[in-house]
DNA sequence: GTCTATACACCGATAGAC
DNA sequence: GTCTATCGGTGTATAGAC
């Protein structure tokens, strides 16, 4: 009836799936709930994806990656005329802003990531590796702008930064204490800035 | 037939539920799977718990708390004749040892915590607050043993420490990179030690 | 008090009408 | 190509036998 290209249907279904997971949780994201959200008949699902697991796999690689990249993009360098500590702090702050506006989405991403660990641990590990690369690029650019250099291999700093992001995310989802998060980010900005000279 | 006290059955069911979740994931932890693991008939489940959600609620408060307390206990002060940095590093290291030996269990705890956020966010927030208190006690004892004092309110340091733990946990579950984890803990021990004088 | 049998909703997936 | 109707299986929960 609607005659949409397969790629469009696919994107709409993944989009609908993310909305359902964010609103109701991964456990409630049945194929029926997803097609209802996308306003499609049930048959359309298995016309696009062979199985539900196929869709979840696509969702993990495409959406979780996009989401985290957006977070790291927010982290990336803005104005140049500041010191490294302030720049790091601003990046962390804009990530917290993202957490505040869409906590449901971050919770969804976390549920999906844990699903990925259960079903294809390698896929999730690769995903995190790509965060490391993105973080390393951001850290390099920040150091350039501030005219400093990292005293440790930038990959190692990037790994610690991702772990710090992971902590901020999980802690925020658990207790949503804005003041504690701000203080913790002050601490992190100080600590990371000390790794450069 | 077996005539066990209700409390014993209850404990056995929760224990079986944790094993199932650790082994197969929260999504597979149906009432049937749990009673099979506990070697009980299905009826026993609803004799002890009114609904599955009732059991999950009990599991969140009792088990997740116990698990995290064990982690923080591992963190707590051991030998006295060292500096604060080494003591913090040792504590973090013993938590990583716990992650290494039972990654399935930590993944299970994380799944359960996210379930809790979806179904009773207050309960999870209270849980994290109790971690904060436990962490604060550990930090106080560590500072005493080293003859130093924290330059910031110990509650704030504890909040950051828990967030660091959260990050270590999530990162480990995602990529299980032991070397990166060790390096990150070196960085954390340095950074936290700087908060005392 | 304990367990079996079963009710009933919903799941993923597909066959077959159009 | 698209959608409806339905299958087989599993979920939670309970009624009723013992």
Short mmCIF file of C-alpha atoms (C1' of nucleotides) in Angstrom, two decimals:
data_model
loop_
_atom_site.label_atom_id
_atom_site.label_comp_id
_atom_site.label_asym_id
_atom_site.label_seq_id
_atom_site.Cartn_x
_atom_site.Cartn_y
_atom_site.Cartn_z
CA UNK A 1 0.00 0.00 0.00
CA UNK A 2 2.54 2.59 1.10
CA UNK A 3 5.32 1.34 -1.13
CA UNK A 4 8.16 2.74 0.86
CA UNK A 5 11.72 1.76 0.07
CA UNK A 6 13.05 -0.97 2.32
CA UNK A 7 15.72 1.27 3.77
CA UNK A 8 13.12 3.81 4.89
CA UNK A 9 10.98 1.18 6.59
CA UNK A 10 14.04 -0.19 8.25
CA UNK A 11 15.02 3.20 9.62
CA UNK A 12 11.47 3.91 10.78
CA UNK A 13 11.30 0.59 12.61
CA UNK A 14 14.60 1.11 14.39
CA UNK A 15 13.49 4.61 15.30
CA UNK A 16 10.21 3.32 16.66
CA UNK A 17 12.05 0.62 18.60
CA UNK A 18 14.22 3.22 20.30
CA UNK A 19 11.15 5.24 21.27
CA UNK A 20 9.44 2.18 22.74
CA UNK A 21 12.54 1.11 24.66
CA UNK A 22 13.06 4.64 26.00
CA UNK A 23 9.42 4.93 27.07
CA UNK A 24 8.60 1.41 28.30
CA UNK A 25 11.89 -0.44 28.61
CA UNK A 26 13.57 -3.14 26.56
CA UNK A 27 11.46 -5.87 28.11
CA UNK A 28 8.31 -4.30 26.67
CA UNK A 29 9.78 -3.74 23.22
CA UNK A 30 8.03 -6.61 21.46
CA UNK A 31 7.74 -6.75 17.70
CA UNK A 32 4.06 -5.90 18.12
CA UNK A 33 4.79 -2.86 20.27
CA UNK A 34 7.38 -1.65 17.79
CA UNK A 35 5.19 -1.92 14.70
CA UNK A 36 2.34 -0.26 16.59
CA UNK A 37 4.66 2.63 17.43
CA UNK A 38 5.77 2.82 13.79
CA UNK A 39 2.13 2.55 12.65
CA UNK A 40 2.83 -0.46 10.50
CA UNK A 41 1.24 -3.89 10.25
CA UNK A 42 3.03 -6.72 12.00
CA UNK A 43 4.03 -8.29 8.72
CA UNK A 44 6.17 -5.31 7.84
CA UNK A 45 8.56 -6.19 10.64
CA UNK A 46 9.52 -9.58 9.26
CA UNK A 47 9.55 -8.15 5.77
CA UNK A 48 12.39 -5.86 6.80
CA UNK A 49 14.10 -7.97 9.46
CA UNK A 50 14.36 -11.74 9.46
CA UNK A 51 14.04 -11.97 13.25
CA UNK A 52 13.73 -9.68 16.23
CA UNK A 53 17.33 -10.43 17.12
CA UNK A 54 18.38 -9.17 13.69
CA UNK A 55 16.74 -5.85 14.46
CA UNK A 56 18.35 -5.67 17.89
CA UNK A 57 21.72 -6.28 16.33
CA UNK A 58 21.16 -3.43 13.88
CA UNK A 59 19.96 -1.25 16.72
CA UNK A 60 23.04 -1.88 18.83
CA UNK A 61 25.51 -1.06 16.08
CA UNK A 62 23.68 1.87 14.51
CA UNK A 63 21.89 3.65 17.29
CA UNK A 64 24.03 3.11 20.35
CA UNK A 65 27.00 4.22 18.30
CA UNK A 66 25.22 7.31 17.01
CA UNK A 67 24.05 8.17 20.50
CA UNK A 68 27.43 7.92 22.13
CA UNK A 69 29.06 9.78 19.27
CA UNK A 70 26.66 12.63 19.89
CA UNK A 71 27.71 12.57 23.53
CA UNK A 72 31.38 12.72 22.61
CA UNK A 73 30.68 15.40 20.04
CA UNK A 74 29.15 17.45 22.83
CA UNK A 75 32.35 16.83 24.73
CA UNK A 76 34.49 18.11 21.88
CA UNK A 77 36.32 21.34 21.82
CA UNK A 78 34.47 24.59 21.73
CA UNK A 79 36.09 28.02 22.21
CA UNK A 80 39.86 28.10 22.10
CA UNK A 81 40.84 30.82 24.55
CA UNK A 82 40.70 28.75 27.71
CA UNK A 83 42.85 26.32 29.58
CA UNK A 84 42.56 22.55 29.29
CA UNK A 85 40.80 22.12 32.61
CA UNK A 86 37.99 24.49 31.64
CA UNK A 87 37.66 22.88 28.25
CA UNK A 88 37.36 19.39 29.73
CA UNK A 89 34.92 20.68 32.29
CA UNK A 90 32.75 22.28 29.60
CA UNK A 91 32.71 19.06 27.62
CA UNK A 92 31.69 17.00 30.64
CA UNK A 93 29.03 19.59 31.44
CA UNK A 94 27.45 19.39 28.02
CA UNK A 95 27.28 15.61 28.37
CA UNK A 96 25.46 16.04 31.67
CA UNK A 97 23.06 18.40 29.94
CA UNK A 98 22.31 15.62 27.48
CA UNK A 99 21.75 13.19 30.36
CA UNK A 100 19.38 15.63 32.00
CA UNK A 101 17.25 16.22 28.93
CA UNK A 102 16.97 12.57 27.88
CA UNK A 103 17.54 10.27 30.85
CA UNK A 104 15.07 7.81 29.35
CA UNK A 105 17.17 7.61 26.20
CA UNK A 106 20.37 6.99 28.12
CA UNK A 107 18.66 4.30 30.14
CA UNK A 108 17.48 2.75 26.88
CA UNK A 109 21.02 2.82 25.46
CA UNK A 110 22.29 1.14 28.59
CA UNK A 111 19.64 -1.59 28.42
CA UNK A 112 20.49 -2.18 24.78
CA UNK A 113 24.22 -2.31 25.54
CA UNK A 114 23.65 -4.93 28.25
CA UNK A 115 21.49 -6.89 25.80
CA UNK A 116 24.41 -6.71 23.41
CA UNK A 117 26.82 -8.04 26.04
CA UNK A 118 24.57 -11.05 26.57
CA UNK A 119 24.06 -11.81 22.90
CA UNK A 120 27.26 -10.67 21.19
CA UNK A 121 29.93 -9.46 23.56
CA UNK A 122 32.39 -8.85 20.73
CA UNK A 123 30.04 -6.40 19.06
CA UNK A 124 29.78 -4.33 22.24
CA UNK A 125 33.52 -4.45 22.82
CA UNK A 126 34.07 -3.14 19.28
CA UNK A 127 31.58 -0.39 20.00
CA UNK A 128 33.45 0.72 23.08
CA UNK A 129 36.70 0.63 21.13
CA UNK A 130 35.17 3.08 18.68
CA UNK A 131 34.31 5.37 21.61
CA UNK A 132 37.92 5.18 22.64
CA UNK A 133 39.03 6.35 19.21
CA UNK A 134 36.50 9.18 19.21
CA UNK A 135 37.56 10.22 22.71
CA UNK A 136 41.20 10.15 21.70
CA UNK A 137 40.47 12.47 18.79
CA UNK A 138 38.63 14.85 21.05
CA UNK A 139 41.44 14.81 23.60
CA UNK A 140 44.02 15.45 20.91
CA UNK A 141 42.11 18.40 19.52
CA UNK A 142 41.65 19.84 23.00
CA UNK A 143 45.33 19.57 23.78
CA UNK A 144 46.20 21.26 20.48
CA UNK A 145 43.87 24.14 21.13
CA UNK A 146 45.37 24.67 24.57
CA UNK A 147 48.94 24.24 23.44
CA UNK A 148 49.68 21.36 25.76
CA UNK A 149 50.65 17.72 25.31
CA UNK A 150 49.47 14.58 27.08
CA UNK A 151 52.12 13.03 29.27
CA UNK A 152 50.66 9.58 28.74
CA UNK A 153 49.66 7.75 25.56
CA UNK A 154 46.48 9.43 24.41
CA UNK A 155 44.77 6.04 24.01
CA UNK A 156 45.22 5.42 27.71
CA UNK A 157 43.79 8.80 28.64
CA UNK A 158 40.88 8.12 26.29
CA UNK A 159 40.17 4.78 27.96
CA UNK A 160 40.04 6.46 31.35
CA UNK A 161 37.80 9.18 29.97
CA UNK A 162 35.31 6.67 28.60
CA UNK A 163 35.27 4.91 31.94
CA UNK A 164 34.58 8.25 33.59
CA UNK A 165 31.70 8.83 31.16
CA UNK A 166 30.38 5.38 31.97
CA UNK A 167 30.46 6.23 35.66
CA UNK A 168 28.72 9.55 35.18
CA UNK A 169 26.03 7.85 33.12
CA UNK A 170 25.33 4.97 35.48
CA UNK A 171 25.42 7.13 38.59
CA UNK A 172 23.10 9.66 37.01
CA UNK A 173 20.61 6.99 35.99
CA UNK A 174 20.70 5.55 39.49
CA UNK A 175 20.26 8.69 41.59
CA UNK A 176 20.03 11.79 39.34
CA UNK A 177 21.80 14.04 41.79
CA UNK A 178 22.74 17.12 39.75
CA UNK A 179 24.93 18.76 42.39
CA UNK A 180 26.90 15.59 43.02
CA UNK A 181 27.35 15.16 39.28
CA UNK A 182 28.65 18.71 38.89
CA UNK A 183 31.09 18.25 41.76
CA UNK A 184 32.27 14.94 40.35
CA UNK A 185 32.89 16.56 36.98
CA UNK A 186 34.94 19.30 38.65
CA UNK A 187 37.03 16.57 40.18
CA UNK A 188 37.37 14.74 36.87
CA UNK A 189 38.32 17.88 34.92
CA UNK A 190 41.01 18.65 37.50
CA UNK A 191 42.32 15.10 37.46
CA UNK A 192 42.43 14.72 33.68
CA UNK A 193 43.96 18.15 33.17
CA UNK A 194 46.83 17.04 35.38
CA UNK A 195 47.70 14.37 32.82
CA UNK A 196 48.82 17.05 30.37
CA UNK A 197 51.65 19.56 30.52
CA UNK B 1 6.01 -32.45 51.42
CA UNK B 2 9.19 -30.66 52.36
CA UNK B 3 7.66 -28.45 54.99
CA UNK B 4 10.30 -25.79 54.90
CA UNK B 5 9.77 -22.53 56.73
CA UNK B 6 8.61 -19.75 54.47
CA UNK B 7 11.73 -17.72 55.07
CA UNK B 8 13.95 -20.56 53.87
CA UNK B 9 11.95 -21.04 50.70
CA UNK B 10 12.05 -17.33 50.11
CA UNK B 11 15.82 -17.22 50.44
CA UNK B 12 16.24 -20.27 48.21
CA UNK B 13 14.08 -18.72 45.50
CA UNK B 14 15.95 -15.43 45.53
CA UNK B 15 19.21 -17.32 45.44
CA UNK B 16 18.01 -19.39 42.49
CA UNK B 17 16.82 -16.23 40.73
CA UNK B 18 20.26 -14.67 41.05
CA UNK B 19 21.88 -17.78 39.60
CA UNK B 20 19.47 -17.81 36.65
CA UNK B 21 19.95 -14.10 35.96
CA UNK B 22 23.73 -14.43 36.17
CA UNK B 23 23.75 -17.42 33.85
CA UNK B 24 21.02 -16.59 31.33
CA UNK B 25 20.14 -12.93 31.83
CA UNK B 26 17.20 -11.16 33.41
CA UNK B 27 15.03 -11.65 30.32
CA UNK B 28 15.24 -15.43 30.74
CA UNK B 29 14.55 -15.35 34.47
CA UNK B 30 10.91 -16.46 34.30
CA UNK B 31 9.12 -17.85 37.30
CA UNK B 32 9.34 -21.27 35.66
CA UNK B 33 13.10 -20.98 35.16
CA UNK B 34 13.57 -19.85 38.75
CA UNK B 35 11.58 -22.65 40.36
CA UNK B 36 13.33 -25.17 38.11
CA UNK B 37 16.67 -23.82 39.32
CA UNK B 38 15.47 -24.03 42.92
CA UNK B 39 14.05 -27.52 42.29
CA UNK B 40 10.59 -26.51 43.41
CA UNK B 41 7.16 -26.82 41.83
CA UNK B 42 5.77 -23.71 40.19
CA UNK B 43 3.14 -23.32 42.88
CA UNK B 44 5.81 -22.72 45.49
CA UNK B 45 6.72 -19.45 43.85
CA UNK B 46 3.33 -17.84 44.30
CA UNK B 47 3.07 -19.36 47.73
CA UNK B 48 6.08 -17.30 48.80
CA UNK B 49 5.70 -14.25 46.57
CA UNK B 50 2.44 -12.74 45.40
CA UNK B 51 3.81 -11.80 42.00
CA UNK B 52 7.07 -11.95 40.11
CA UNK B 53 7.48 -8.23 40.62
CA UNK B 54 7.30 -8.76 44.39
CA UNK B 55 10.24 -11.13 44.12
CA UNK B 56 12.19 -8.71 41.96
CA UNK B 57 11.64 -5.99 44.50
CA UNK B 58 12.98 -8.21 47.26
CA UNK B 59 15.91 -9.17 45.06
CA UNK B 60 16.85 -5.57 44.37
CA UNK B 61 16.86 -4.49 48.01
CA UNK B 62 18.45 -7.60 49.49
CA UNK B 63 20.86 -8.94 46.94
CA UNK B 64 22.10 -5.91 45.06
CA UNK B 65 22.80 -4.28 48.39
CA UNK B 66 24.66 -7.31 49.71
CA UNK B 67 26.66 -7.58 46.51
CA UNK B 68 27.77 -3.98 46.46
CA UNK B 69 28.55 -4.05 50.15
CA UNK B 70 30.88 -6.95 49.48
CA UNK B 71 32.56 -4.90 46.80
CA UNK B 72 33.02 -1.97 49.15
CA UNK B 73 34.21 -4.28 51.90
CA UNK B 74 36.90 -5.48 49.52
CA UNK B 75 37.78 -1.85 49.04
CA UNK B 76 38.14 -1.24 52.74
CA UNK B 77 41.35 -0.73 54.54
CA UNK B 78 43.82 -3.53 54.89
CA UNK B 79 47.39 -3.09 56.17
CA UNK B 80 48.16 0.19 57.86
CA UNK B 81 51.77 0.91 57.03
CA UNK B 82 51.24 2.47 53.63
CA UNK B 83 50.28 5.79 52.15
CA UNK B 84 46.77 6.70 51.11
CA UNK B 85 47.41 6.31 47.40
CA UNK B 86 48.56 2.71 47.81
CA UNK B 87 45.64 1.93 50.07
CA UNK B 88 43.12 3.31 47.61
CA UNK B 89 44.86 1.46 44.80
CA UNK B 90 44.71 -1.81 46.70
CA UNK B 91 41.02 -1.34 47.38
CA UNK B 92 40.25 -0.64 43.75
CA UNK B 93 42.37 -3.63 42.75
CA UNK B 94 40.46 -6.01 44.95
CA UNK B 95 37.22 -4.77 43.43
CA UNK B 96 38.60 -5.53 39.98
CA UNK B 97 39.53 -9.00 41.21
CA UNK B 98 35.88 -9.45 42.14
CA UNK B 99 34.80 -8.25 38.69
CA UNK B 100 37.19 -10.70 37.07
CA UNK B 101 36.03 -13.71 39.02
CA UNK B 102 32.31 -13.06 38.65
CA UNK B 103 31.61 -10.85 35.63
CA UNK B 104 28.31 -12.68 35.13
CA UNK B 105 27.23 -11.72 38.61
CA UNK B 106 28.12 -8.07 38.12
CA UNK B 107 26.24 -8.06 34.83
CA UNK B 108 23.28 -9.57 36.63
CA UNK B 109 23.42 -6.91 39.35
CA UNK B 110 23.48 -4.24 36.67
CA UNK B 111 20.48 -5.72 34.87
CA UNK B 112 18.60 -5.88 38.14
CA UNK B 113 19.52 -2.30 39.00
CA UNK B 114 18.21 -1.08 35.63
CA UNK B 115 15.04 -3.08 36.21
CA UNK B 116 14.76 -1.30 39.53
CA UNK B 117 15.14 2.11 37.89
CA UNK B 118 12.26 1.29 35.56
CA UNK B 119 9.96 -0.03 38.26
CA UNK B 120 10.87 1.90 41.40
CA UNK B 121 13.46 4.59 40.86
CA UNK B 122 13.29 5.68 44.51
CA UNK B 123 14.32 2.25 45.69
CA UNK B 124 17.44 2.29 43.51
CA UNK B 125 18.31 5.84 44.55
CA UNK B 126 18.10 4.78 48.21
CA UNK B 127 20.36 1.85 47.41
CA UNK B 128 22.99 4.11 45.91
CA UNK B 129 22.74 6.42 48.90
CA UNK B 130 23.61 3.47 51.10
CA UNK B 131 26.67 2.84 48.95
CA UNK B 132 27.64 6.44 49.52
CA UNK B 133 27.46 5.97 53.26
CA UNK B 134 29.50 2.76 53.09
CA UNK B 135 32.08 4.42 50.86
CA UNK B 136 32.31 7.38 53.21
CA UNK B 137 33.03 5.05 56.12
CA UNK B 138 35.72 3.30 54.14
CA UNK B 139 37.30 6.58 53.14
CA UNK B 140 37.26 7.84 56.70
CA UNK B 141 38.92 4.71 58.00
CA UNK B 142 41.56 4.87 55.27
CA UNK B 143 42.38 8.48 56.07
CA UNK B 144 42.65 7.67 59.76
CA UNK B 145 45.05 4.81 59.12
CA UNK B 146 47.24 7.04 56.97
CA UNK B 147 47.07 9.98 59.29
CA UNK B 148 45.63 12.34 56.71
CA UNK B 149 42.40 14.29 56.39
CA UNK B 150 40.13 14.86 53.42
CA UNK B 151 40.16 18.42 52.17
CA UNK B 152 36.58 18.14 50.94
CA UNK B 153 33.45 16.88 52.70
CA UNK B 154 33.86 13.13 52.86
CA UNK B 155 30.34 12.66 51.46
CA UNK B 156 31.39 14.41 48.29
CA UNK B 157 34.51 12.27 47.95
CA UNK B 158 32.36 9.19 48.53
CA UNK B 159 29.94 10.22 45.79
CA UNK B 160 32.81 10.56 43.34
CA UNK B 161 34.23 7.24 44.44
CA UNK B 162 30.94 5.46 43.80
CA UNK B 163 30.74 7.05 40.38
CA UNK B 164 34.27 5.81 39.71
CA UNK B 165 33.21 2.32 40.78
CA UNK B 166 30.21 2.57 38.45
CA UNK B 167 32.51 3.48 35.60
CA UNK B 168 34.94 0.65 36.31
CA UNK B 169 32.04 -1.79 36.44
CA UNK B 170 30.33 -0.70 33.24
CA UNK B 171 33.57 -0.40 31.28
CA UNK B 172 34.70 -3.82 32.44
CA UNK B 173 31.42 -5.43 31.47
CA UNK B 174 31.60 -3.78 28.05
CA UNK B 175 35.18 -4.59 27.05
CA UNK B 176 36.94 -6.55 29.84
CA UNK B 177 40.32 -4.97 29.20
CA UNK B 178 42.39 -5.82 32.27
CA UNK B 179 45.36 -3.63 31.42
CA UNK B 180 43.21 -0.60 30.72
CA UNK B 181 41.35 -1.21 33.97
CA UNK B 182 44.60 -1.38 35.95
CA UNK B 183 45.86 1.84 34.36
CA UNK B 184 42.57 3.57 35.04
CA UNK B 185 42.73 2.53 38.68
CA UNK B 186 46.27 3.92 38.93
CA UNK B 187 44.88 7.19 37.66
CA UNK B 188 41.96 7.09 40.07
CA UNK B 189 44.12 6.27 43.09
CA UNK B 190 46.40 9.19 42.24
CA UNK B 191 43.48 11.53 41.72
CA UNK B 192 41.60 10.62 44.89
CA UNK B 193 44.73 10.65 47.02
CA UNK B 194 45.23 14.26 45.97
CA UNK B 195 41.97 15.13 47.70
CA UNK B 196 43.55 14.47 51.09
CA UNK B 197 46.39 16.18 52.91
"C1'" DG C 1 0.39 -26.54 53.28
"C1'" DT C 2 1.73 -28.33 48.96
"C1'" DC C 3 1.49 -29.41 44.25
"C1'" DT C 4 -0.74 -30.33 39.61
"C1'" DA C 5 -3.48 -28.84 36.04
"C1'" DT C 6 -5.02 -25.22 33.66
"C1'" DA C 7 -6.63 -20.44 32.34
"C1'" DC C 8 -5.60 -16.75 29.62
"C1'" DA C 9 -2.53 -13.12 27.59
"C1'" DC C 10 1.13 -12.32 24.73
"C1'" DC C 11 5.21 -13.61 22.37
"C1'" DG C 12 7.91 -14.35 17.63
"C1'" DA C 13 7.19 -16.05 13.35
"C1'" DT C 14 4.80 -17.53 9.09
"C1'" DA C 15 1.28 -19.10 5.62
"C1'" DG C 16 -1.53 -17.60 2.44
"C1'" DA C 17 -5.07 -14.07 0.78
"C1'" DC C 18 -5.04 -10.00 -1.95
"C1'" DG D 1 4.89 -6.33 -2.25
"C1'" DT D 2 1.73 -5.97 1.46
"C1'" DC D 3 -1.17 -7.33 5.06
"C1'" DT D 4 -4.32 -10.39 7.84
"C1'" DA D 5 -5.10 -14.49 10.23
"C1'" DT D 6 -3.21 -17.84 12.78
"C1'" DC D 7 0.20 -21.31 14.69
"C1'" DG D 8 3.00 -23.08 18.35
"C1'" DG D 9 5.18 -21.81 22.39
"C1'" DT D 10 5.90 -19.48 26.74
"C1'" DG D 11 4.70 -16.14 30.18
"C1'" DT D 12 2.25 -15.10 34.92
"C1'" DA D 13 -1.08 -16.40 37.84
"C1'" DT D 14 -4.63 -19.28 39.99
"C1'" DA D 15 -8.20 -22.93 40.97
"C1'" DG D 16 -8.74 -26.93 42.98
"C1'" DA D 17 -7.05 -31.79 44.08
"C1'" DC D 18 -4.59 -34.02 47.72
#
